[in-house]
PDB file of C-alpha atoms in Angstrom:
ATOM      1  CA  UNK D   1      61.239  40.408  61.033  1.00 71.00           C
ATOM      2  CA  UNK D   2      59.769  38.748  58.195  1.00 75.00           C
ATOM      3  CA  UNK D   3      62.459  39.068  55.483  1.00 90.00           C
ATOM      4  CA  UNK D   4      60.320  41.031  53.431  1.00 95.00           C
ATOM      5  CA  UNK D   5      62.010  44.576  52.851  1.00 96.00           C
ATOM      6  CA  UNK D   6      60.907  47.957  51.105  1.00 97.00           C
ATOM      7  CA  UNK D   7      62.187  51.620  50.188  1.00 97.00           C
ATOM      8  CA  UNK D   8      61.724  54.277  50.752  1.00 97.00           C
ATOM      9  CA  UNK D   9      60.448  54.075  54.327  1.00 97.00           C
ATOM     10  CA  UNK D  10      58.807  57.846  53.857  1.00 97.00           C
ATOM     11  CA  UNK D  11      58.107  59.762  50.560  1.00 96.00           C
ATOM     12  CA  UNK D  12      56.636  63.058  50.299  1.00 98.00           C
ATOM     13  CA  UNK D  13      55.295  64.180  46.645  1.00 98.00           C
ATOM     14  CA  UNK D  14      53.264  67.033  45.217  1.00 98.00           C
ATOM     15  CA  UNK D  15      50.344  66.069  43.146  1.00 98.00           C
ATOM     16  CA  UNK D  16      50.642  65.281  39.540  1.00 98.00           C
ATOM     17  CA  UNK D  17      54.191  63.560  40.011  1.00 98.00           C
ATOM     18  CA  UNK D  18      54.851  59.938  39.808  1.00 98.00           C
ATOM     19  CA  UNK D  19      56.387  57.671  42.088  1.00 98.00           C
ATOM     20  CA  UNK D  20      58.591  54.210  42.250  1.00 98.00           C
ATOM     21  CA  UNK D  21      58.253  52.146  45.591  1.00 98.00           C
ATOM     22  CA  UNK D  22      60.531  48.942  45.603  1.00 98.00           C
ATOM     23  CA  UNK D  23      59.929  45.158  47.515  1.00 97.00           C
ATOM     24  CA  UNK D  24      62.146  42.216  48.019  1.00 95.00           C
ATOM     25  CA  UNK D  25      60.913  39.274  48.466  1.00 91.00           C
ATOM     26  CA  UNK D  26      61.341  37.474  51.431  1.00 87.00           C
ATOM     27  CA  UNK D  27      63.843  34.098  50.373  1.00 85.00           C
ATOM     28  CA  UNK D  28      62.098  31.002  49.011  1.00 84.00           C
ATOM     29  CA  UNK D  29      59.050  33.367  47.909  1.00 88.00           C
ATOM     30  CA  UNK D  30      57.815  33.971  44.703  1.00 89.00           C
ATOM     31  CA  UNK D  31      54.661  36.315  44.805  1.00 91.00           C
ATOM     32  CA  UNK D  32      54.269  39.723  45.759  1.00 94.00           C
ATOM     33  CA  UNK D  33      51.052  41.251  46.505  1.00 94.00           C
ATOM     34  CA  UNK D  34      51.000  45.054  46.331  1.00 97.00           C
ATOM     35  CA  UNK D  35      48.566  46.506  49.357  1.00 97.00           C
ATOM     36  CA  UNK D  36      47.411  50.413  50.111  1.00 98.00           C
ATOM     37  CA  UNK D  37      46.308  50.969  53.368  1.00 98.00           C
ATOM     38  CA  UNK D  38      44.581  54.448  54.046  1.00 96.00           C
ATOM     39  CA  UNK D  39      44.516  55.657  57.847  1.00 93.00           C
ATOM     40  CA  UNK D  40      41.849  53.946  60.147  1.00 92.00           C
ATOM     41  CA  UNK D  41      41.304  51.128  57.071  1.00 95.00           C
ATOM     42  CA  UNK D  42      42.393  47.681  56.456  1.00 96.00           C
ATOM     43  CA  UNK D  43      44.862  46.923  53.671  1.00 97.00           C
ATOM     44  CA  UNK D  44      43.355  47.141  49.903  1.00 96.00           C
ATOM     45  CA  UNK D  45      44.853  45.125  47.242  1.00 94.00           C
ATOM     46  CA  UNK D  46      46.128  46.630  44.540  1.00 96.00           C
ATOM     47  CA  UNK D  47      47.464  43.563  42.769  1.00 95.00           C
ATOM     48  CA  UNK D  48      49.888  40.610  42.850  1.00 93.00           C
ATOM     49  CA  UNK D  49      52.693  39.730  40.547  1.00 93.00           C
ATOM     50  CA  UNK D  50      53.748  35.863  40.288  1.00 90.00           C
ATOM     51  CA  UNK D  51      56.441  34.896  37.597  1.00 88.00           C
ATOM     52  CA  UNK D  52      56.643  38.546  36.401  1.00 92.00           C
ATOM     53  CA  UNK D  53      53.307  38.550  35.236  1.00 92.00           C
ATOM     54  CA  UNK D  54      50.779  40.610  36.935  1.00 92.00           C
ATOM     55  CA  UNK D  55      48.244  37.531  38.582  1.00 88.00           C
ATOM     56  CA  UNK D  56      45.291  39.662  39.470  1.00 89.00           C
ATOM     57  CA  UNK D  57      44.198  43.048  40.497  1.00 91.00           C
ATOM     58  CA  UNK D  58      42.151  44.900  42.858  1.00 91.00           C
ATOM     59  CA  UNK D  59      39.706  47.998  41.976  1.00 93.00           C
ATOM     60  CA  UNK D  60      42.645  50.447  40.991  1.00 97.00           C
ATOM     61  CA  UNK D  61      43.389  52.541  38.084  1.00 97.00           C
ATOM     62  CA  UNK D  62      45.813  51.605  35.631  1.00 97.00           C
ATOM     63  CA  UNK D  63      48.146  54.643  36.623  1.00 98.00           C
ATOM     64  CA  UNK D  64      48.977  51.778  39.520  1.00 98.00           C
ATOM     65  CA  UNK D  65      51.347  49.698  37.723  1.00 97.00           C
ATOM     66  CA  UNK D  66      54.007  47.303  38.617  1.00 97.00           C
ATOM     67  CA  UNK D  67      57.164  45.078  37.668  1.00 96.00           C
ATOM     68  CA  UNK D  68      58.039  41.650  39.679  1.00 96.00           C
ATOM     69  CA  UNK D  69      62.264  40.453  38.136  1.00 94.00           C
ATOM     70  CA  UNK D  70      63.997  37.571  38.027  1.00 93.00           C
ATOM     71  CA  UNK D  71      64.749  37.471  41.734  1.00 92.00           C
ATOM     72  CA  UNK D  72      61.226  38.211  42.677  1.00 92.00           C
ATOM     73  CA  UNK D  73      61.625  41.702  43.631  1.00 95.00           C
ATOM     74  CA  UNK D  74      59.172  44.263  42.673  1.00 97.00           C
ATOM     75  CA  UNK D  75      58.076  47.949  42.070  1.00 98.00           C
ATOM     76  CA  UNK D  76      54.916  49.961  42.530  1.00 98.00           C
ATOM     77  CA  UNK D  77      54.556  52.043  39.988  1.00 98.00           C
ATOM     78  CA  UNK D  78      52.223  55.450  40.776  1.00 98.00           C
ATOM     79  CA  UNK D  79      51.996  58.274  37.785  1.00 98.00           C
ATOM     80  CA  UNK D  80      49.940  61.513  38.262  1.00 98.00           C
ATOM     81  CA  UNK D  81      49.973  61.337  41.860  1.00 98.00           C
ATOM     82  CA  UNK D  82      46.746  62.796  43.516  1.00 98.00           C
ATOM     83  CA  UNK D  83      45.891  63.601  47.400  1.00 98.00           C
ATOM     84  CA  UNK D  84      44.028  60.284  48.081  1.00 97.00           C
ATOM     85  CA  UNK D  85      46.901  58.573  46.948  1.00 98.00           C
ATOM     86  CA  UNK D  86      48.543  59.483  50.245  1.00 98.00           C
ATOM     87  CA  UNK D  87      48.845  56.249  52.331  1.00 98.00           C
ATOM     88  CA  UNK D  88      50.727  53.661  53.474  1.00 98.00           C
ATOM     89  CA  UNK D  89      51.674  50.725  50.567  1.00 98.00           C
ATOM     90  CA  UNK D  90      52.252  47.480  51.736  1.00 98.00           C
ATOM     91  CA  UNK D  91      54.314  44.398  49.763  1.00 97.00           C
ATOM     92  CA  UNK D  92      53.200  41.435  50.759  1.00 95.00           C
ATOM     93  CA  UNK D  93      55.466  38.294  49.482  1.00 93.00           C
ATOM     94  CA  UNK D  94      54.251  34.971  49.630  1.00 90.00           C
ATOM     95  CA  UNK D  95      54.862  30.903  48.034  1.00 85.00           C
ATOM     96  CA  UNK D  96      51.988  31.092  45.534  1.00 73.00           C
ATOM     97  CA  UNK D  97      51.176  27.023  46.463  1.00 67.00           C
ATOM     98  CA  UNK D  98      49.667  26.062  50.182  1.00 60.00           C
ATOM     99  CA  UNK D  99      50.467  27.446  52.881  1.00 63.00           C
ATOM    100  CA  UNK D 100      49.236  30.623  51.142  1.00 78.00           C
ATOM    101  CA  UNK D 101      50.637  33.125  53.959  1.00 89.00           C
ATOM    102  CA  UNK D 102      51.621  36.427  53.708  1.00 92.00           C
ATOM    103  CA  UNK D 103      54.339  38.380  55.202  1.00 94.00           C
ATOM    104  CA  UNK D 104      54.432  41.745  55.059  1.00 96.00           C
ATOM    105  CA  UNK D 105      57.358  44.066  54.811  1.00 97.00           C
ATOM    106  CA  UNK D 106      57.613  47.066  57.044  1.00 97.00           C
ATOM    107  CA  UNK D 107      56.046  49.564  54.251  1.00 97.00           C
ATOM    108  CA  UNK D 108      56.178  53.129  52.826  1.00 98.00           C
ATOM    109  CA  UNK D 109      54.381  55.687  54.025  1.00 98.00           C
ATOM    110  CA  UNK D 110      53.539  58.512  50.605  1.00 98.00           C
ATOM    111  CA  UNK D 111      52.520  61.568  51.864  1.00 98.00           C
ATOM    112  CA  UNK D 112      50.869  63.754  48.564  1.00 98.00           C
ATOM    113  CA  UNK D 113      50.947  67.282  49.012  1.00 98.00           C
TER     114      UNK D 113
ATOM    115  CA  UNK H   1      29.192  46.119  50.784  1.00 55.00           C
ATOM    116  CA  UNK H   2      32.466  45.224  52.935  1.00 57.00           C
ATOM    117  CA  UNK H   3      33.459  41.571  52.115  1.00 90.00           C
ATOM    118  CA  UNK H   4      34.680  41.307  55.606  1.00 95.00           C
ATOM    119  CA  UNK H   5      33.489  42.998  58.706  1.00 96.00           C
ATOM    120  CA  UNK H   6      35.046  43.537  61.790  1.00 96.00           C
ATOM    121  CA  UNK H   7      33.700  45.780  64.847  1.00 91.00           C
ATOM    122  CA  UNK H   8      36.359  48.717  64.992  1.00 88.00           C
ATOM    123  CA  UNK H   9      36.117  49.023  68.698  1.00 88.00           C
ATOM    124  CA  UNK H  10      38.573  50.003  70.935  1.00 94.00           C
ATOM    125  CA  UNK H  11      37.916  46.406  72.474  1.00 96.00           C
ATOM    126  CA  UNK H  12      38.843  47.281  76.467  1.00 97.00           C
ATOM    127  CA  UNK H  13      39.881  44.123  78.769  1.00 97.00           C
ATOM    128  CA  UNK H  14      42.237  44.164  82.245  1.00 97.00           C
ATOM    129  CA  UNK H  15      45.397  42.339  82.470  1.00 98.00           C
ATOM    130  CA  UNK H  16      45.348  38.925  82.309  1.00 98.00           C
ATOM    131  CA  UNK H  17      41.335  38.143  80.988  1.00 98.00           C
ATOM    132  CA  UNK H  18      40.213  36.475  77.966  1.00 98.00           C
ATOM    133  CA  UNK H  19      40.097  39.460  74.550  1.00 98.00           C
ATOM    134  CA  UNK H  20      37.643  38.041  71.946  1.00 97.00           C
ATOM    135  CA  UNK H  21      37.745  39.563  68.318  1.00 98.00           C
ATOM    136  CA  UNK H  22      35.375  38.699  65.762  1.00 97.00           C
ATOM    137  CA  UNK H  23      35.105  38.846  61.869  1.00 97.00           C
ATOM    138  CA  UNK H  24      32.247  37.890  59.837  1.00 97.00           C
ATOM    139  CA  UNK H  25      33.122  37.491  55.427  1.00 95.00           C
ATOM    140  CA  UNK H  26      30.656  37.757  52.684  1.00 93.00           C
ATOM    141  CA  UNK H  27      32.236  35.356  50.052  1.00 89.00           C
ATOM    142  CA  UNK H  28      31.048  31.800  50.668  1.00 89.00           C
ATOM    143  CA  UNK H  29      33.846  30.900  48.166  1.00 86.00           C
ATOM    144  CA  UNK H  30      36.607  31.977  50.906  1.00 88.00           C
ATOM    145  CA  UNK H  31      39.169  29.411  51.735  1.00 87.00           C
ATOM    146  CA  UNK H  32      41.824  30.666  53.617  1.00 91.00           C
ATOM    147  CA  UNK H  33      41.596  33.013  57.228  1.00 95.00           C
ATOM    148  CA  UNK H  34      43.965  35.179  59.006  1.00 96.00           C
ATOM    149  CA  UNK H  35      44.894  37.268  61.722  1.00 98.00           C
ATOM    150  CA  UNK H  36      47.495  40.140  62.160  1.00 98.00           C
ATOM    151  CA  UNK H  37      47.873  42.010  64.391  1.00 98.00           C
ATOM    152  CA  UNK H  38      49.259  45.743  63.526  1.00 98.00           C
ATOM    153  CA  UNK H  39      50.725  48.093  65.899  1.00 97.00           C
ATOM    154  CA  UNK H  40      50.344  51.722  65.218  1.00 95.00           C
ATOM    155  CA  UNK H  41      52.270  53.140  62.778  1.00 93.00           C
ATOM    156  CA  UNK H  42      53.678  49.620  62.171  1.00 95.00           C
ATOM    157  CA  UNK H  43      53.060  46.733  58.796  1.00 97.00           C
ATOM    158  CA  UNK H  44      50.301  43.822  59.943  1.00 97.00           C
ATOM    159  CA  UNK H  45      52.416  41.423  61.639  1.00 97.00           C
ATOM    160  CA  UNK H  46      50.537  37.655  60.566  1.00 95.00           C
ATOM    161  CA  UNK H  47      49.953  35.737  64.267  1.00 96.00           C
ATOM    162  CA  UNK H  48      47.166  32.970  62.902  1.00 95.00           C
ATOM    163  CA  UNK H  49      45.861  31.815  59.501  1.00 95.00           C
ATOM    164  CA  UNK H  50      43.345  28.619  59.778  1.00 95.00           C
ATOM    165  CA  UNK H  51      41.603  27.233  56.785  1.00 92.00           C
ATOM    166  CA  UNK H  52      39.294  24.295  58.007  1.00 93.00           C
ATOM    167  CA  UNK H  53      36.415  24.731  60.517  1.00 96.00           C
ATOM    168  CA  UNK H  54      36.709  24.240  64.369  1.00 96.00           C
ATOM    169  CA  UNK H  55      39.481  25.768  66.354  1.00 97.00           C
ATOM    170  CA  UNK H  56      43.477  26.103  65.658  1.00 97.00           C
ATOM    171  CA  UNK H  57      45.570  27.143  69.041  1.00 97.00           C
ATOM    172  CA  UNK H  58      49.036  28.666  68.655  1.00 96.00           C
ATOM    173  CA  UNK H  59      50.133  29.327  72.148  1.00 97.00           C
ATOM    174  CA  UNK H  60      47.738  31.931  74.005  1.00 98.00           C
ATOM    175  CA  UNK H  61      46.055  32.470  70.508  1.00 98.00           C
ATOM    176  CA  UNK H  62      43.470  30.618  69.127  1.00 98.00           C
ATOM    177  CA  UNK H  63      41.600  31.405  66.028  1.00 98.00           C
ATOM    178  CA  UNK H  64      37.756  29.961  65.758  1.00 98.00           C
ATOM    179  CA  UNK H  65      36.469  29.631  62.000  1.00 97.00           C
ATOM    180  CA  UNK H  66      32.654  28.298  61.089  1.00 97.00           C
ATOM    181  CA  UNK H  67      31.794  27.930  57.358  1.00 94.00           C
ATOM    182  CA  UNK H  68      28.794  27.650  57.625  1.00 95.00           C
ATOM    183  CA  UNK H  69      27.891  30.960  59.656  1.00 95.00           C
ATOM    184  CA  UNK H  70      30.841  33.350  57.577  1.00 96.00           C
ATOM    185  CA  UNK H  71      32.461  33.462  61.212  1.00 96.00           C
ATOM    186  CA  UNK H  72      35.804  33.768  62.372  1.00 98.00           C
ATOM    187  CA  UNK H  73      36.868  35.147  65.518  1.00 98.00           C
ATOM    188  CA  UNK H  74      40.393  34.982  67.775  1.00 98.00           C
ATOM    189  CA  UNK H  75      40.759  34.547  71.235  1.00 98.00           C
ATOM    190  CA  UNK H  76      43.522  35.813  73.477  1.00 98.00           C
ATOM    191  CA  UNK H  77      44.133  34.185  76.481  1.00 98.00           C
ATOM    192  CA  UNK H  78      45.887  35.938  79.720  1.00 98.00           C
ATOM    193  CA  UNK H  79      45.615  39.451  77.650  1.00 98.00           C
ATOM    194  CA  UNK H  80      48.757  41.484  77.891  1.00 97.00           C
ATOM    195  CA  UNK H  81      49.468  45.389  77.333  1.00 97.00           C
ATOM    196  CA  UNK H  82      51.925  44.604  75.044  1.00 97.00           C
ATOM    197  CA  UNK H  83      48.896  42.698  72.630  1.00 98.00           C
ATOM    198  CA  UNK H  84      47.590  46.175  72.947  1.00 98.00           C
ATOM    199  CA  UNK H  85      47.149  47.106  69.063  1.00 98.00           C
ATOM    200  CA  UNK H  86      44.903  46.748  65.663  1.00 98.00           C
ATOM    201  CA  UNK H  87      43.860  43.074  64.968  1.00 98.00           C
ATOM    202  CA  UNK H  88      42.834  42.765  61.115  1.00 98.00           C
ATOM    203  CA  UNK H  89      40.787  39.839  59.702  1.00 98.00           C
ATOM    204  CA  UNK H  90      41.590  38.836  55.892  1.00 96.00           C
ATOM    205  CA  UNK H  91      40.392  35.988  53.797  1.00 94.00           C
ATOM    206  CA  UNK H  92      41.406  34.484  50.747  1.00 90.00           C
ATOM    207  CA  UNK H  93      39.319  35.235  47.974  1.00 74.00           C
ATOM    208  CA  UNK H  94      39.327  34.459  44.318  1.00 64.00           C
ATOM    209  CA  UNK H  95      41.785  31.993  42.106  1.00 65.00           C
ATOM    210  CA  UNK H  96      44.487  33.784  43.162  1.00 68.00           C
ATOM    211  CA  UNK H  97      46.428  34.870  46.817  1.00 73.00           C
ATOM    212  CA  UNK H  98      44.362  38.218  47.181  1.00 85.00           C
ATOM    213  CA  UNK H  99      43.649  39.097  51.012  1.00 92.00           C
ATOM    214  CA  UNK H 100      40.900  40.996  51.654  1.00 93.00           C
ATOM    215  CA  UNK H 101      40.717  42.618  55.112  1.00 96.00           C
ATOM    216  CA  UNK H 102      38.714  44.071  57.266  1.00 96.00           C
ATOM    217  CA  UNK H 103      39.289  47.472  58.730  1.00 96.00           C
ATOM    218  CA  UNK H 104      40.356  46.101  62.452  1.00 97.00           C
ATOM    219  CA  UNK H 105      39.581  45.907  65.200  1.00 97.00           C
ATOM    220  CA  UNK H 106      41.585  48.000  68.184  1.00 97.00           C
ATOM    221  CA  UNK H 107      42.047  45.745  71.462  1.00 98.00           C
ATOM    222  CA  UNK H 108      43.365  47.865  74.224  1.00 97.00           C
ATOM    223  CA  UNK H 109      44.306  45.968  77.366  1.00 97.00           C
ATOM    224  CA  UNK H 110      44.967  47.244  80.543  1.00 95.00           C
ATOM    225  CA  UNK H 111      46.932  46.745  83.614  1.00 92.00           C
TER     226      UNK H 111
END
């Protein structure tokens, strides 16, 4: 268990909608990387929030969007949700200083219909 | 072009033998290396990270990185079934903490 926690665990959604995922941090972190991982692929970033800023992003388009709070906790944002979408996301939290490990939570599998 | 590469396998060894992965990266700019290892239907799990060359050894892991060839590979020694699963490369690319992964590398060992 790394600490790192996310809901839903499952989501099913028909195409066009739009979707919240949520991450907590794992204690003592205070960067969360967002990840989509399609089946039979590696993880993709999407991006990473430190400080409640948004620290860098990955080839997606801005209907991805996110939040990181006070406490480090964060949300995946998804609007006009499309077939390819469906996946498994990934939050990744990490101390943004050396070591510069990251533990990943347990996921949520979106399934677009 | 895939930044990292990884042969997808399934990597087959018997109980108890020596399971070898490999990963090759693109970015000569990458700092930082990991493994995790991902069972199915399960979040990548991180077993290894190693950041300067020569070999780091974590019980019956031990992760191999080489600048200068863009090579990183991980060794298990005394293979289990239970290290049966997907075993994802990822390096460190960029200014930031962004991982970039291969797409595994499925190690299937039997009894």
């Amino acid at each position: 268990e790394t600490g790192v926690t996310q809901s839903p665990t499952h989501l099913i959604k028909t195409r066009g909608q739009q979707v919240t995922l949520r991450c907590s941090s794992q204690s003592g972190h205070n960067t969360v990387s967002w990840y989509q991982q399609a089946l039979g692929q590696g993880p993709q970033f999407i991006f990473q929030y430190y400080r409640e800023e948004e620290n860098g992003r990955g080839n997606f388009p801005p209907r991805f969007s996110g939040l990181q709070f006070p406490n480090y906790s964060s949300e995946l944002n998804v609007n006009a949700l499309e077939l390819d979408d469906s996946a498994l996301y990934l939050c990744a939290s990490s101390f943004q200083t050396l070591p510069d490990e990251q533990y990943f939570g347990p996921g949520t599998r979106l399934t677009v219909t | 072009q895939k930044e990292v590469e990884q042969n997808s396998g399934p990597l087959s060894v018997p109980e108890g033998a020596i399971a070898s992965l490999n990963c090759t990266y693109s970015d000569r700019g990458s700092q930082s290396f990991f493994w995790y290892r991902q069972y199915s239907g399960k979040s990548p799990e991180l077993i290894m990270s190693i950041y300067s060359n020569g070999d780091k050894e974590d019980g019956r892991f031990t992760a191999q990185l080489n600048k200068a060839s863009q090579y990183v590979s991980l060794l298990i020694r005394d293979s289990q079934p239970s290290d049966s699963a997907t075993y994802l490369c990822a390096s460190r690319s960029g200014g930031y903490n962004k991982l970039i992964f291969g797409a595994g590398t499925r190690l299937a060992v039997h009894p």
